[in-house]
Amino acid sequence: MSTPPLRKDAARNWRHIVETARQYVDDGKPLQLNDVARTASIGVATVYRHFPTPEALLETVALPAIEKLLRRAEHALAEDDPWVALREFLAAVIEVMLTDPAVPPVFAAATDTLQDTGDLKRGLAIAFGELLARAHAAGVIDSSVTESDMTPLMCGIAYAANMQSDLDPTERAALGLRYLDLLLTGLHRP
């Protein structure tokens, strides 16, 4: 069952709420629905009608980046070279983790509020599993490396790059990609 389209005013309010929340997240402010409503000059009840929890709003803010990441995973799966495909996908993950502050807490959440979020995260996990399996089968990555090994390593790269608070997000992403290259150099089996 699909949801009916929003009325024009409701759709406009929804977009304004999401835009306001995006600014909160980008500025590092806590995402509280009452504060978002006040900043957006929209009634609190309207905000809660669209987004019953801050988690639902945060996931909505993060969804475009996660959707883009899934498209990049699909592109990587179409790559013939398993090593290039794996590198391309992991680089995309690091880039998103370091340039969109809405994504890391959504990835770290134990549960998902929105169905779309869960579906996208499952799709990413499946794509990553396939990319890693292809790299293993081709013998281009240490065969002992598992999916569960890579998650904390990727988080560690993002954490290390984020420690450089004097850098802007683009510079932190470049640093994160450098750290990823160092990690992958150690894992690569030419």
Short mmCIF file of C-alpha atoms in Angstrom, two decimals:
data_model
loop_
_atom_site.label_atom_id
_atom_site.label_comp_id
_atom_site.label_asym_id
_atom_site.label_seq_id
_atom_site.Cartn_x
_atom_site.Cartn_y
_atom_site.Cartn_z
CA MET A 1 0.00 0.00 0.00
CA SER A 2 1.47 3.36 -0.99
CA THR A 3 0.85 6.54 0.92
CA PRO A 4 -1.21 9.20 -0.81
CA PRO A 5 0.69 12.28 -1.99
CA LEU A 6 0.86 15.17 0.45
CA ARG A 7 -1.18 18.31 -0.12
CA LYS A 8 0.93 21.20 -1.43
CA ASP A 9 1.07 22.96 1.94
CA ALA A 10 1.89 19.72 3.76
CA ALA A 11 4.62 18.89 1.23
CA ARG A 12 6.04 22.40 1.60
CA ASN A 13 6.06 22.03 5.41
CA TRP A 14 7.71 18.60 5.13
CA ARG A 15 10.49 20.01 2.92
CA HIS A 16 11.01 22.98 5.21
CA ILE A 17 11.24 20.74 8.28
CA VAL A 18 13.80 18.51 6.55
CA GLU A 19 15.81 21.52 5.33
CA THR A 20 15.82 22.98 8.85
CA ALA A 21 16.85 19.63 10.32
CA ARG A 22 19.60 19.34 7.71
CA GLN A 23 20.99 22.69 8.90
CA TYR A 24 20.81 21.55 12.53
CA VAL A 25 22.75 18.37 11.71
CA ASP A 26 25.32 20.22 9.60
CA ASP A 27 25.83 22.74 12.43
CA GLY A 28 26.28 19.93 14.98
CA LYS A 29 23.18 20.92 16.97
CA PRO A 30 21.05 18.29 18.71
CA LEU A 31 18.01 17.39 16.64
CA GLN A 32 15.08 18.16 18.93
CA LEU A 33 11.68 18.32 17.23
CA ASN A 34 10.44 21.30 19.27
CA ASP A 35 13.58 23.28 18.36
CA VAL A 36 13.24 22.37 14.68
CA ALA A 37 9.59 23.47 14.75
CA ARG A 38 10.51 26.80 16.36
CA THR A 39 13.36 27.46 13.91
CA ALA A 40 11.22 26.46 10.91
CA SER A 41 8.30 28.58 12.20
CA ILE A 42 6.05 25.56 11.87
CA GLY A 43 3.71 24.29 14.56
CA VAL A 44 5.09 21.58 16.83
CA ALA A 45 2.08 19.36 16.08
CA THR A 46 2.82 19.60 12.35
CA VAL A 47 6.42 18.53 12.89
CA TYR A 48 5.34 15.59 15.06
CA ARG A 49 2.72 14.60 12.49
CA HIS A 50 5.43 14.28 9.84
CA PHE A 51 8.19 12.97 12.12
CA PRO A 52 7.07 11.29 15.35
CA THR A 53 10.64 11.03 16.69
CA PRO A 54 13.97 12.80 16.21
CA GLU A 55 15.30 9.49 14.86
CA ALA A 56 12.72 9.49 12.08
CA LEU A 57 13.73 13.03 11.13
CA LEU A 58 17.45 12.21 11.28
CA GLU A 59 16.93 9.15 9.07
CA THR A 60 14.98 11.29 6.60
CA VAL A 61 17.85 13.78 6.49
CA ALA A 62 20.36 10.94 5.94
CA LEU A 63 18.35 8.99 3.33
CA PRO A 64 19.56 10.86 0.20
CA ALA A 65 23.21 10.17 1.10
CA ILE A 66 22.49 6.53 1.91
CA GLU A 67 20.56 6.12 -1.35
CA LYS A 68 23.51 7.63 -3.24
CA LEU A 69 25.85 5.24 -1.43
CA LEU A 70 23.72 2.27 -2.48
CA ARG A 71 23.88 3.48 -6.10
CA ARG A 72 27.66 3.65 -5.77
CA ALA A 73 27.66 0.10 -4.39
CA GLU A 74 25.65 -1.05 -7.40
CA HIS A 75 28.12 0.73 -9.68
CA ALA A 76 31.01 -1.01 -7.88
CA LEU A 77 29.30 -4.38 -8.36
CA ALA A 78 29.30 -3.71 -12.12
CA GLU A 79 33.08 -3.16 -12.07
CA ASP A 80 35.01 -6.10 -13.57
CA ASP A 81 38.08 -5.77 -11.34
CA PRO A 82 37.20 -7.03 -7.83
CA TRP A 83 39.95 -4.98 -6.16
CA VAL A 84 38.94 -1.74 -7.89
CA ALA A 85 35.28 -2.47 -7.06
CA LEU A 86 35.99 -3.01 -3.36
CA ARG A 87 38.22 0.07 -3.13
CA GLU A 88 35.65 2.20 -4.95
CA PHE A 89 32.88 1.17 -2.58
CA LEU A 90 34.93 1.57 0.61
CA ALA A 91 36.11 5.00 -0.58
CA ALA A 92 32.48 6.01 -1.13
CA VAL A 93 31.61 4.87 2.40
CA ILE A 94 34.46 6.89 3.93
CA GLU A 95 33.53 9.94 1.87
CA VAL A 96 29.89 9.82 3.00
CA MET A 97 30.82 9.13 6.63
CA LEU A 98 33.09 12.17 6.70
CA THR A 99 31.04 14.65 4.70
CA ASP A 100 27.49 13.99 5.90
CA PRO A 101 27.10 14.16 9.69
CA ALA A 102 23.61 12.63 9.48
CA VAL A 103 24.91 9.29 8.20
CA PRO A 104 27.21 7.98 10.99
CA PRO A 105 24.54 8.01 13.73
CA VAL A 106 22.03 6.37 11.39
CA PHE A 107 24.56 3.65 10.54
CA ALA A 108 25.40 3.21 14.22
CA ALA A 109 21.78 2.96 15.40
CA ALA A 110 20.77 -0.47 16.67
CA THR A 111 17.30 -0.12 15.16
CA ASP A 112 15.82 1.78 12.26
CA THR A 113 12.73 3.94 12.53
CA LEU A 114 11.91 4.09 8.83
CA GLN A 115 11.40 1.07 6.60
CA ASP A 116 13.46 2.72 3.86
CA THR A 117 16.43 3.09 6.19
CA GLY A 118 16.43 -0.59 7.08
CA ASP A 119 16.01 -1.60 3.44
CA LEU A 120 18.90 0.61 2.32
CA LYS A 121 21.20 -0.57 5.10
CA ARG A 122 20.44 -4.20 4.26
CA GLY A 123 21.11 -3.47 0.59
CA LEU A 124 24.47 -1.95 1.48
CA ALA A 125 25.40 -4.92 3.66
CA ILE A 126 24.51 -7.35 0.87
CA ALA A 127 26.47 -5.36 -1.71
CA PHE A 128 29.49 -5.14 0.58
CA GLY A 129 29.34 -8.89 1.24
CA GLU A 130 29.32 -9.54 -2.50
CA LEU A 131 32.20 -7.15 -3.12
CA LEU A 132 34.30 -8.73 -0.38
CA ALA A 133 33.45 -12.26 -1.57
CA ARG A 134 34.53 -11.32 -5.10
CA ALA A 135 37.81 -9.91 -3.78
CA HIS A 136 38.39 -13.09 -1.76
CA ALA A 137 37.59 -15.30 -4.75
CA ALA A 138 40.02 -13.33 -6.91
CA GLY A 139 42.69 -13.60 -4.21
CA VAL A 140 43.25 -9.84 -4.11
CA ILE A 141 42.55 -9.38 -0.41
CA ASP A 142 43.75 -11.26 2.64
CA SER A 143 41.40 -14.23 2.89
CA SER A 144 41.13 -13.90 6.67
CA VAL A 145 39.48 -10.44 6.41
CA THR A 146 35.74 -10.64 7.15
CA GLU A 147 32.85 -8.22 6.88
CA SER A 148 32.80 -7.92 10.66
CA ASP A 149 36.52 -6.99 10.59
CA MET A 150 35.94 -4.18 8.12
CA THR A 151 33.17 -2.39 10.02
CA PRO A 152 35.30 -1.32 13.01
CA LEU A 153 38.24 -0.58 10.70
CA MET A 154 36.08 1.76 8.62
CA CYS A 155 34.73 3.38 11.79
CA GLY A 156 38.31 3.79 13.01
CA ILE A 157 39.30 5.56 9.81
CA ALA A 158 36.33 7.93 10.13
CA TYR A 159 37.13 8.54 13.81
CA ALA A 160 40.80 9.25 13.09
CA ALA A 161 39.96 11.69 10.29
CA ASN A 162 37.33 13.42 12.42
CA MET A 163 39.95 14.02 15.12
CA GLN A 164 41.36 16.68 12.79
CA SER A 165 38.82 19.31 13.85
CA ASP A 166 40.74 22.08 12.10
CA LEU A 167 39.89 20.56 8.71
CA ASP A 168 36.67 21.16 6.80
CA PRO A 169 34.59 18.11 5.79
CA THR A 170 36.16 17.91 2.33
CA GLU A 171 39.67 17.95 3.79
CA ARG A 172 38.69 15.35 6.42
CA ALA A 173 37.28 13.16 3.64
CA ALA A 174 40.57 13.43 1.73
CA LEU A 175 42.45 12.48 4.90
CA GLY A 176 40.06 9.57 5.48
CA LEU A 177 40.70 8.36 1.93
CA ARG A 178 44.44 8.53 2.60
CA TYR A 179 43.95 6.42 5.74
CA LEU A 180 41.80 3.99 3.74
CA ASP A 181 44.57 3.65 1.15
CA LEU A 182 47.04 2.83 3.94
CA LEU A 183 44.68 0.18 5.32
CA LEU A 184 43.97 -1.35 1.94
CA THR A 185 47.66 -1.43 1.08
CA GLY A 186 48.10 -3.73 4.07
CA LEU A 187 45.15 -5.94 3.08
CA HIS A 188 45.87 -6.13 -0.66
CA ARG A 189 47.27 -9.33 -2.12
CA PRO A 190 48.56 -8.52 -5.63
#
